[in-house]
mmCIF file of C-alpha atoms and ligand atoms in Angstrom:
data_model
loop_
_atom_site.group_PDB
_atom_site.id
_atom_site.type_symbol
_atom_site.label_atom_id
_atom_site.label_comp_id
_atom_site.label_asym_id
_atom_site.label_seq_id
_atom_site.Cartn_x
_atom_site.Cartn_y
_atom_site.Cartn_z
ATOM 1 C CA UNK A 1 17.289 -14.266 -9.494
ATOM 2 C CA UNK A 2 14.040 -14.542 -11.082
ATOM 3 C CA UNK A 3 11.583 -12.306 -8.993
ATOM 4 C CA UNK A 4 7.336 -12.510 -10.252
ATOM 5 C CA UNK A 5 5.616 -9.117 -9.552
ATOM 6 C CA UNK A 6 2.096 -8.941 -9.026
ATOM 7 C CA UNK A 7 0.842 -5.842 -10.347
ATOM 8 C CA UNK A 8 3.741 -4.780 -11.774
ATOM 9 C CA UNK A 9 2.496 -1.696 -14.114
ATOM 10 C CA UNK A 10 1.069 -0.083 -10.660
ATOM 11 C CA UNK A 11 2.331 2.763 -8.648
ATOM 12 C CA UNK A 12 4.348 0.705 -6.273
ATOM 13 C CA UNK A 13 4.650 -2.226 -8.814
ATOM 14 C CA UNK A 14 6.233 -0.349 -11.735
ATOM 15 C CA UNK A 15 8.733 1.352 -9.565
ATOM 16 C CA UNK A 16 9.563 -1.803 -7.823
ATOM 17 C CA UNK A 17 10.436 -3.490 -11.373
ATOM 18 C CA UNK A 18 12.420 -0.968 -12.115
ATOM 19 C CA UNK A 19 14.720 -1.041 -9.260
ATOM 20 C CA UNK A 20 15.020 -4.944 -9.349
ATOM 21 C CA UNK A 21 15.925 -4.663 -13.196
ATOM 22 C CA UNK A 22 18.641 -2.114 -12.271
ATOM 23 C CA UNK A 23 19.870 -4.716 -10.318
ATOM 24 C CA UNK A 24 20.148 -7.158 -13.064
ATOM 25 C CA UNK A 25 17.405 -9.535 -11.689
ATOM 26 C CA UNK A 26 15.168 -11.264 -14.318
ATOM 27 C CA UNK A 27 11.816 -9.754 -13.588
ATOM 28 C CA UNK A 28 8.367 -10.763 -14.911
ATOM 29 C CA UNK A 29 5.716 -7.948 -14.671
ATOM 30 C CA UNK A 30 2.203 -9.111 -13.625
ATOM 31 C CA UNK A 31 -1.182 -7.628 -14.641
ATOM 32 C CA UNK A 32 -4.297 -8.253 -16.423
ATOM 33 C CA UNK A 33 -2.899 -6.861 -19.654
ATOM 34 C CA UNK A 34 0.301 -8.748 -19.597
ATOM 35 C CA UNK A 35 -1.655 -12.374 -19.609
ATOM 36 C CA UNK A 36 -1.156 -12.879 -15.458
ATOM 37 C CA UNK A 37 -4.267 -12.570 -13.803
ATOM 38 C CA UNK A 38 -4.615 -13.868 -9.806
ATOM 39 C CA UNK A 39 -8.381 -13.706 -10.028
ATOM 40 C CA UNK A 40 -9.052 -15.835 -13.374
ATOM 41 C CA UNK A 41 -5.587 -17.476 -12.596
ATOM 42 C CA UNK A 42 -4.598 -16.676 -16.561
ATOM 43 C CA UNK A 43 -0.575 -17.005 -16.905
ATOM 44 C CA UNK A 44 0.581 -17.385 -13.438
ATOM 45 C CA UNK A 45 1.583 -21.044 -13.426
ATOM 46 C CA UNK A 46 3.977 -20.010 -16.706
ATOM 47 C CA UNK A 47 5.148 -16.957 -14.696
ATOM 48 C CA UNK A 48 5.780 -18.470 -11.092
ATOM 49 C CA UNK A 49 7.975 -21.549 -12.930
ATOM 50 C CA UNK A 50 11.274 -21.426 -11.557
ATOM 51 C CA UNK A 51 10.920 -17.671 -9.733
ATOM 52 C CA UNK A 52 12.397 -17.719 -6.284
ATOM 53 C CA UNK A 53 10.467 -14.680 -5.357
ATOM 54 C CA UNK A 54 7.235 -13.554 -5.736
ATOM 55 C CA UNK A 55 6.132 -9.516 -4.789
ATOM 56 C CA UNK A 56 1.996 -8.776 -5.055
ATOM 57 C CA UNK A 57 1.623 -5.403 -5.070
ATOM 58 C CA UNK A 58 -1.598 -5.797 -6.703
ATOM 59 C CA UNK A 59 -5.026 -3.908 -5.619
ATOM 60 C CA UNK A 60 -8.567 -4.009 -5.817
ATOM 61 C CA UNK A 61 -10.110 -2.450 -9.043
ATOM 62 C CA UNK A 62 -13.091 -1.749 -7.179
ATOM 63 C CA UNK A 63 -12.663 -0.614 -3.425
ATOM 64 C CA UNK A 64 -16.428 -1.703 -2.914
ATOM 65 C CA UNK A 65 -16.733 -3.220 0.629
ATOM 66 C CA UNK A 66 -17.422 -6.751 -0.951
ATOM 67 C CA UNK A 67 -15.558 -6.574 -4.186
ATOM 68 C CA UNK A 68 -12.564 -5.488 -2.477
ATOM 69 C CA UNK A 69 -12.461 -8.897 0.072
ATOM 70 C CA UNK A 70 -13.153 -11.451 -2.643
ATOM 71 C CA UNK A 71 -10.563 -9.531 -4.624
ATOM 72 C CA UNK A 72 -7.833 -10.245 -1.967
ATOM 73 C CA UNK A 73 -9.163 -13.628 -1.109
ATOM 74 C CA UNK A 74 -9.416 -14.850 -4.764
ATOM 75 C CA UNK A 75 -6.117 -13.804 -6.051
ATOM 76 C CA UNK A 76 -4.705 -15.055 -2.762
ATOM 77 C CA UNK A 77 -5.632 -18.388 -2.728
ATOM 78 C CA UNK A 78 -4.697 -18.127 -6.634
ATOM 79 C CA UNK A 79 -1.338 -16.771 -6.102
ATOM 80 C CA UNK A 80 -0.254 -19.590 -3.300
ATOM 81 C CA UNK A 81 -1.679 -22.337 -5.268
ATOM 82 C CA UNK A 82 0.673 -21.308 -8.172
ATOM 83 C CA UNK A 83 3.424 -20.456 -5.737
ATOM 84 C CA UNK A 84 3.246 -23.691 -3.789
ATOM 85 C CA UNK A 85 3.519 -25.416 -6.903
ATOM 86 C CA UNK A 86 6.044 -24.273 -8.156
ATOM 87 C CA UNK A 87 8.651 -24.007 -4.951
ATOM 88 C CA UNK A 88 8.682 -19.924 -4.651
ATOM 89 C CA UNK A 89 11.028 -19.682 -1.662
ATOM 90 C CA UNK A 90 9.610 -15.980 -0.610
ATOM 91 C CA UNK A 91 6.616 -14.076 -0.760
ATOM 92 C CA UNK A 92 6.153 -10.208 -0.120
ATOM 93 C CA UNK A 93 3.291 -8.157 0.172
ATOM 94 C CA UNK A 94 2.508 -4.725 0.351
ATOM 95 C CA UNK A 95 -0.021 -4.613 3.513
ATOM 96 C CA UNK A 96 -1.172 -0.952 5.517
ATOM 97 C CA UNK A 97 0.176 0.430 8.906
ATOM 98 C CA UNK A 98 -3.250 -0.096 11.518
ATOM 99 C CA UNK A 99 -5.628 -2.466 9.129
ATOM 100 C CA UNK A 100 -5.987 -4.382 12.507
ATOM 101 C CA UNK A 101 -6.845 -1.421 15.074
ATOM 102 C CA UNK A 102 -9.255 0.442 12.179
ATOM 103 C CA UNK A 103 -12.682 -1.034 11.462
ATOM 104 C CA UNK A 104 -13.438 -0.027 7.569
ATOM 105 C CA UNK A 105 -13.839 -2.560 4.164
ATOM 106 C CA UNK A 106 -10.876 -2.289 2.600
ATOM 107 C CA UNK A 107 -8.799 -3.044 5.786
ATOM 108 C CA UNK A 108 -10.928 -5.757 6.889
ATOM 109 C CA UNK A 109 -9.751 -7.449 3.112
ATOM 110 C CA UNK A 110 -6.085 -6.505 3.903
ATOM 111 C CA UNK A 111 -6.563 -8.637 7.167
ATOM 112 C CA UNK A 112 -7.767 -11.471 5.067
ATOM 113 C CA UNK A 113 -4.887 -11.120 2.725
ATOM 114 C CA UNK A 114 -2.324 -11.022 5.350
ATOM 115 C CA UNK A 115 -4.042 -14.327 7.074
ATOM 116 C CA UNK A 116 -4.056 -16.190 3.319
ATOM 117 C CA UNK A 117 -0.081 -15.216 3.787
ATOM 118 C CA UNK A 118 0.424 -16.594 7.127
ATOM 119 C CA UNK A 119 -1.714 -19.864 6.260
ATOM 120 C CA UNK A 120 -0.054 -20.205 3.216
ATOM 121 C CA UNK A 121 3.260 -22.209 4.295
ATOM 122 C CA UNK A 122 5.678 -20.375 1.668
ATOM 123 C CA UNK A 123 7.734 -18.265 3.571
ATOM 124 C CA UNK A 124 7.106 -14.739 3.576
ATOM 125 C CA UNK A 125 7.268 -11.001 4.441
ATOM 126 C CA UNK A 126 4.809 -8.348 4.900
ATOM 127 C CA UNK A 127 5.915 -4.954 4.125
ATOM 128 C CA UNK A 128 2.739 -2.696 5.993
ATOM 129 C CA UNK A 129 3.079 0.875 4.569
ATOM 130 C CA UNK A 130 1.241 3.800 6.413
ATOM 131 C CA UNK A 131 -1.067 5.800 3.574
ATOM 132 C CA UNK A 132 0.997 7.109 -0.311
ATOM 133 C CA UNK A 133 1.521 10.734 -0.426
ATOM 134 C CA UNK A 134 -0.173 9.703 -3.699
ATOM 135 C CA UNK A 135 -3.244 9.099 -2.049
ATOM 136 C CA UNK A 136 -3.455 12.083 -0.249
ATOM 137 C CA UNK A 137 -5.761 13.642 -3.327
ATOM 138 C CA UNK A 138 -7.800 10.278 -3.109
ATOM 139 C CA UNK A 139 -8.181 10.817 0.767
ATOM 140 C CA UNK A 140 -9.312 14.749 0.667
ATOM 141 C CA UNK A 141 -11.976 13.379 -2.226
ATOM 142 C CA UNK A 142 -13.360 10.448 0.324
ATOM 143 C CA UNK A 143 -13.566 13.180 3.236
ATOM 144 C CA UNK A 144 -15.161 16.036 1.370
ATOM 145 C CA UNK A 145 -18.649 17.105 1.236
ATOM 146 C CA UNK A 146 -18.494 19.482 -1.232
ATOM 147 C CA UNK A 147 -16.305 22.125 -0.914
ATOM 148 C CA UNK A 148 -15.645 20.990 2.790
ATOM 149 C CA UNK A 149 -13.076 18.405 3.628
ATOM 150 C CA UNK A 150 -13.410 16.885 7.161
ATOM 151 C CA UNK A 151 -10.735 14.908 9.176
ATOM 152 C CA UNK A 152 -9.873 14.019 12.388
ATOM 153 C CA UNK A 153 -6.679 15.371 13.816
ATOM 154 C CA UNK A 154 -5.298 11.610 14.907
ATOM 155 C CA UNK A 155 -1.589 11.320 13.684
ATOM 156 C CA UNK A 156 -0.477 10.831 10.301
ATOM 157 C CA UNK A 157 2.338 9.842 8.362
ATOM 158 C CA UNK A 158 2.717 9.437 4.660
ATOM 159 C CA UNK A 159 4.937 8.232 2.688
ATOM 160 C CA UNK A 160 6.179 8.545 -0.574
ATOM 161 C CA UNK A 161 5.788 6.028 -3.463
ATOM 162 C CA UNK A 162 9.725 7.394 -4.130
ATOM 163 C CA UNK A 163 10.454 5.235 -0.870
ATOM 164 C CA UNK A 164 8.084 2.533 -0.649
ATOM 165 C CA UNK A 165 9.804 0.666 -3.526
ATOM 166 C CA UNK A 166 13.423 0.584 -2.567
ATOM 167 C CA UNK A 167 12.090 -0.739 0.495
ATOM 168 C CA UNK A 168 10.134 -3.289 -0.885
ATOM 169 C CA UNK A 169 12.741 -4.226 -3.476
ATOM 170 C CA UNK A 170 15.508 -4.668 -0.692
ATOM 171 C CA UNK A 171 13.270 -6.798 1.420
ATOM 172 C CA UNK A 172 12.446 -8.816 -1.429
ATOM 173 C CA UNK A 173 15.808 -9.675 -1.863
ATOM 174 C CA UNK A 174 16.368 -10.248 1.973
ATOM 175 C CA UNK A 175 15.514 -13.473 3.610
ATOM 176 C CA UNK A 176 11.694 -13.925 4.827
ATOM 177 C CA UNK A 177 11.144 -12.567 7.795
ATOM 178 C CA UNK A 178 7.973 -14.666 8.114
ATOM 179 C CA UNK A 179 6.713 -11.801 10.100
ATOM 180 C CA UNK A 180 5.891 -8.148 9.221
ATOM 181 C CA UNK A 181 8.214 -5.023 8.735
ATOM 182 C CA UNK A 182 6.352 -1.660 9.035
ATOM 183 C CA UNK A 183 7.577 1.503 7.533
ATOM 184 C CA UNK A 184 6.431 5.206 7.547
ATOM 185 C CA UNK A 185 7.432 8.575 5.997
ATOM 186 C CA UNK A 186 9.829 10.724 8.090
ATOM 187 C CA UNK A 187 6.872 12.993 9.479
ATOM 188 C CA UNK A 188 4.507 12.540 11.774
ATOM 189 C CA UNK A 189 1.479 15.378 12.070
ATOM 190 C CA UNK A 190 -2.324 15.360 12.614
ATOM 191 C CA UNK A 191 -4.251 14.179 9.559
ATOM 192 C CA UNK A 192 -6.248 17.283 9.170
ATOM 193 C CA UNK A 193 -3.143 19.323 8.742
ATOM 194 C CA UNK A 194 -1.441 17.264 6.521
ATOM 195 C CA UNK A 195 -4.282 16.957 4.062
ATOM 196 C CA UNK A 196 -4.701 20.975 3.994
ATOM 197 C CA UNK A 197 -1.272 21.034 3.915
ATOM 198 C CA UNK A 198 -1.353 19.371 0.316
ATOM 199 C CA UNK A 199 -4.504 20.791 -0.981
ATOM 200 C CA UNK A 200 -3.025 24.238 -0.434
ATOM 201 C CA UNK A 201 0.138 23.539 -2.129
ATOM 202 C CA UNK A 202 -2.100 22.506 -5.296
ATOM 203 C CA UNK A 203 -4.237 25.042 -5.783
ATOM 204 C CA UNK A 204 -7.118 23.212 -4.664
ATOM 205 C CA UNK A 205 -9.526 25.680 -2.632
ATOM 206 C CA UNK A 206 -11.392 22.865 -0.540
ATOM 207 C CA UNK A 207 -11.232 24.081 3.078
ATOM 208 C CA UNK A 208 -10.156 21.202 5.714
ATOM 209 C CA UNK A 209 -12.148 21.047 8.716
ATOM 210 C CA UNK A 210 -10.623 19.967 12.092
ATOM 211 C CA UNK A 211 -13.085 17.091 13.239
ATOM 212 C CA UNK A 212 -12.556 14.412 15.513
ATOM 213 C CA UNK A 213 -15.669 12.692 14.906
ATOM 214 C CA UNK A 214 -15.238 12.184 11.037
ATOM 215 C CA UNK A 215 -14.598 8.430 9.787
ATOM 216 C CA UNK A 216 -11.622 7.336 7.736
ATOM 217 C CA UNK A 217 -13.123 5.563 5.136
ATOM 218 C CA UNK A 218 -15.955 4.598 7.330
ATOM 219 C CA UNK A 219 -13.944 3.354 10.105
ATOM 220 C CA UNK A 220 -13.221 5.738 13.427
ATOM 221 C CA UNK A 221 -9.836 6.244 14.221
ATOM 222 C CA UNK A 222 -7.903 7.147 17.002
ATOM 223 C CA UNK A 223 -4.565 9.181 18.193
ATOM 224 C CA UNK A 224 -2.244 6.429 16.894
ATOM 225 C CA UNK A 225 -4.444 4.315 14.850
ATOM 226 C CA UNK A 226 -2.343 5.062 11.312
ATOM 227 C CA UNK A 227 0.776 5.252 12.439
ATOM 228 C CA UNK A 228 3.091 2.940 12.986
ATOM 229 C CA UNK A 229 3.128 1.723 17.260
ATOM 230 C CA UNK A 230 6.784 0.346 17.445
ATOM 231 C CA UNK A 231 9.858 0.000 14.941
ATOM 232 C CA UNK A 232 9.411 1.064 11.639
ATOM 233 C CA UNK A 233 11.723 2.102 9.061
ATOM 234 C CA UNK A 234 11.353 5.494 7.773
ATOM 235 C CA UNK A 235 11.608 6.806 4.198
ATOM 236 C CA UNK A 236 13.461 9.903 3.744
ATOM 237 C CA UNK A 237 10.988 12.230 1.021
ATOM 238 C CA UNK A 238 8.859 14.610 3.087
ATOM 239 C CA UNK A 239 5.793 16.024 2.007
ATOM 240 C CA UNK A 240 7.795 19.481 0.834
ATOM 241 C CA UNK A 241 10.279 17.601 -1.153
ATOM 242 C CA UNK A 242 7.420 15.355 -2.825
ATOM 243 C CA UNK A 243 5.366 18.088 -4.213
ATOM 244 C CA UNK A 244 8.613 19.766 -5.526
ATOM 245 C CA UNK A 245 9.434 16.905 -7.088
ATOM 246 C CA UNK A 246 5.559 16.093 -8.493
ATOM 247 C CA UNK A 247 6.008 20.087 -9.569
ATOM 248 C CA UNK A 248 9.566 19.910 -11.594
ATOM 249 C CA UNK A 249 7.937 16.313 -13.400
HETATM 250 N N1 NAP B 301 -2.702 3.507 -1.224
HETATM 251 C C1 NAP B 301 -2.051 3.454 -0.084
HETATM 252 O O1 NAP B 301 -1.903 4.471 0.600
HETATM 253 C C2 NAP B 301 -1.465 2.140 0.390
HETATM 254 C C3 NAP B 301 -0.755 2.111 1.579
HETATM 255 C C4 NAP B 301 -0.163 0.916 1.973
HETATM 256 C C5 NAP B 301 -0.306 -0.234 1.181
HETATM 257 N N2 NAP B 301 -1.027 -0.185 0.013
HETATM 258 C C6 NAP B 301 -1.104 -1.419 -0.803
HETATM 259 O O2 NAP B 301 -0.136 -1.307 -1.833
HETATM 260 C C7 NAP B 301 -0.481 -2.207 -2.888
HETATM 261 C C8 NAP B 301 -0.173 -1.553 -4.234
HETATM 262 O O3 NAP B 301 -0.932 -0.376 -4.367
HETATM 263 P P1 NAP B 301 -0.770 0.573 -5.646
HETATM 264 O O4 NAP B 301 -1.370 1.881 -5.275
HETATM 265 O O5 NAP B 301 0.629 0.509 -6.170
HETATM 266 O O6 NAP B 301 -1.740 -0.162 -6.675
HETATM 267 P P2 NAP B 301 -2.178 0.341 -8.135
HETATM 268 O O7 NAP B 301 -1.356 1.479 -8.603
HETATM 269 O O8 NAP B 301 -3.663 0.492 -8.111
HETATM 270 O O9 NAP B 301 -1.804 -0.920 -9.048
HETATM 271 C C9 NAP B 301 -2.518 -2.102 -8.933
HETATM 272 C C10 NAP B 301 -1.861 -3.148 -9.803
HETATM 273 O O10 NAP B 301 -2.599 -4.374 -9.666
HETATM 274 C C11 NAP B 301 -2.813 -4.899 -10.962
HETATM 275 N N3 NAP B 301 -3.977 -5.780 -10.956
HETATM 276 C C12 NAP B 301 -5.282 -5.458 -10.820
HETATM 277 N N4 NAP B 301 -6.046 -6.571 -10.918
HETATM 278 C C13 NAP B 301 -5.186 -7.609 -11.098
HETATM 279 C C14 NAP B 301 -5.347 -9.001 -11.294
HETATM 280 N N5 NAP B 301 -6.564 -9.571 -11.312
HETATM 281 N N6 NAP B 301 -4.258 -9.776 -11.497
HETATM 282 C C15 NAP B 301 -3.015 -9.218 -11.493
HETATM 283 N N7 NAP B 301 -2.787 -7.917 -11.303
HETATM 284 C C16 NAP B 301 -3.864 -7.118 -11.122
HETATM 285 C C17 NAP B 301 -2.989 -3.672 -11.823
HETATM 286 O O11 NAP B 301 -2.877 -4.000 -13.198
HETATM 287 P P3 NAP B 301 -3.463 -2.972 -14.335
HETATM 288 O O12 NAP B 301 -2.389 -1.951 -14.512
HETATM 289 O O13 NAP B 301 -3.667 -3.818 -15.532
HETATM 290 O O14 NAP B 301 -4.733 -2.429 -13.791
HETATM 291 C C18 NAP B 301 -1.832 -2.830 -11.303
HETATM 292 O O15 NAP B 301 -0.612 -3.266 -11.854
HETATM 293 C C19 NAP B 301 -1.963 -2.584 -2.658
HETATM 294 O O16 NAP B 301 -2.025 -3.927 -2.222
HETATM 295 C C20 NAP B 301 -2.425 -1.656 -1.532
HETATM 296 O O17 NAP B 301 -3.360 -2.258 -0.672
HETATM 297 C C21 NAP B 301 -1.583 0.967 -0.386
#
C-alpha cells in the first residue's frame, strides 16, 4: 500500500515510517526538506498520487498563539485539497487527549484541525494522544519560573513516543473509523508528581511546586481535563522503563 506521511522526519513521524516500512508498505516521508510542504503546498500533489493513505503527524514550528492556528488551518486545507484530488481513501491524524475541555492556543488550533478533518469528506481517523513522555522536559520549562516549577495536581498520563507509533501505524492500516480513538500511557498520577518525578531522575534540581491554580500552557485545567474520560487504549512503556531506556541509548 502506498501510505503519505506528513512530517515524517518528526518524533512520531520518523518512528511511524519506520514501522510501516517494516511492513513492506511503500512509504513517502513528508517535510519541508524532502520537497512536501502543506503550507506552500510544494510536492504534495506528486506525493498524494495514487497513496491510499495519508498520516499528518506534522506540527507547528512556532507554538505562537496565532502562528500555531494558521499553521493547522493552512496545511489543512492544503493537505485535503491534494487528498481529495487525488482519491486518498483514509486520513489519520495525530490530535491531543482534552483539546476540547482546555482553553489554551495550541489546543484551540488542534480543534480547528480536527474540524478541517471532519469537513473534509475523505474518510478518516483521529488518533488523540494524551501529552509525550518526550515533552515532559518541554512541560517543566513552560511551568518554571526560575528554579521553581509549578503545576497543578489534576491527573496525568503520558505516554511514550515508543507506543504512540505502533498505534498510529496499526490504525493507519485499519479501516477509518471516521470518528476518534484516544489512547494514554499505562499510568495515571497527578501532574505535579509526574513532572518531579522526571526532573529528579535527570539530574535536574528544579523543585516542583504543588499548585492548583497554575495554568497549563495558559489554559486552567481540571481533575480529568488531560486524561482520557472513556475508552482508550493504553501503551505499555511506563515512565520507569522510558528513562531506562532514554539512559541505555
Ligand atoms: N507533544 C505532545 O505531547 C503531543 C501529544 C499528542 C499529540 N501531539 C501531536 O503529534 C503530532 C506530531 O508531533 P511530533 O512531536 O512528532 O512533531 P515534531 O517532532 O515536531 O515533528 C514535526 C514534523 O512536521 C514537519 N513539518 C513542519 N512544517 C511542515 C510543513 N510545512 N510541511 C510538512 N511538514 C512539516 C517537520 O519537518 P522538519 O523535520 O523538516 O522540521 C517534522 O517532520 C503533532 O500534530 C502534535 O500536535 C503531540
Amino acid at each position: 500500500m502506498k501510505i503519505v506521511v506528513i512530517g515524517g522526519t518528526g518524533l512520531i513521524g520518523s518512528k511511524t515510517v519506520a514501522i510501516l516500512r517494516q511492513g513492506g508498505h511503500e512509504v513517502v516521508a513528508g517535510s519541508p526538506e524532502s520537497g512536501i510542504n502543506t503550507i506552500t503546498g510544494e510536492g504534495l500533489k506528486e506525493a498524494m498520487a495514487s497513496a491510499q493513505v495519508a498520516i499528518d503527524l506534522a506540527n507547528s514550528p512556532s507554538f505562537d498563539d496565532k502562528a500555531v492556528l494558521e499553521f493547522f488551518e493552512t496545511s489543512g486545507r492544503n493537505l485535503f485539497a491534494a487528498e481529495a484530488a487525488a482519491g486518498v481513501r483514509h486520513h489519520v491524524a495525530l490530535s491531543i487527549v482534552g483539546i476540547d475541555r482546555t482553553d489554551n492556543g495550541y489546543f484551540r488550533a488542534k480543534v480547528a484541525q480536527e474540524k478541517l478533518i471532519g469537513a473534509s469528506g475523505v474518510p478518516y481517523t483521529i488518533v488523540r494522544a494524551t501529552q509525550f513522555m518526550e515533552f515532559l522536559g518541554g512541560i517543566a520549562d513552560s511551568s518554571a519560573d526560575g528554579n521553581i516549577v509549578r503545576l497543578p495536581p489534576v491527573q496525568f498520563q503520558p505516554i511514550a513516543a515508543d507506543d504512540v507509533a505502533p498505534i498510529v501505524a496499526a490504525v493507519a492500516l485499519a479501516a477509518p473509523r471516521n470518528g476518534i480513538v484516544e489512547i494514554a500511557g499505562p499510568e495515571r498520577a497527578p501532574f505535579n508528581e509526574i513532572v518531579a518525578c522526571y526532573l529528579k531522575a535527570i539530574g535536574d534540581p528544579r523543585e516542583v511546586v504543588r499548585d492548583p491554580e497554575a495554568r497549563y500552557w495558559g489554559g486552567q485545567v481540571e481533575e480529568h481535563s488531560l486524561v482520557p474520560l472513556g475508552e482508550a487504549h493504553l501503551g505499555r512503556i511506563s515512565l520507569d522503563e522510558w528513562q531506562r531506556r532514554a539512559r541505555s541509548r
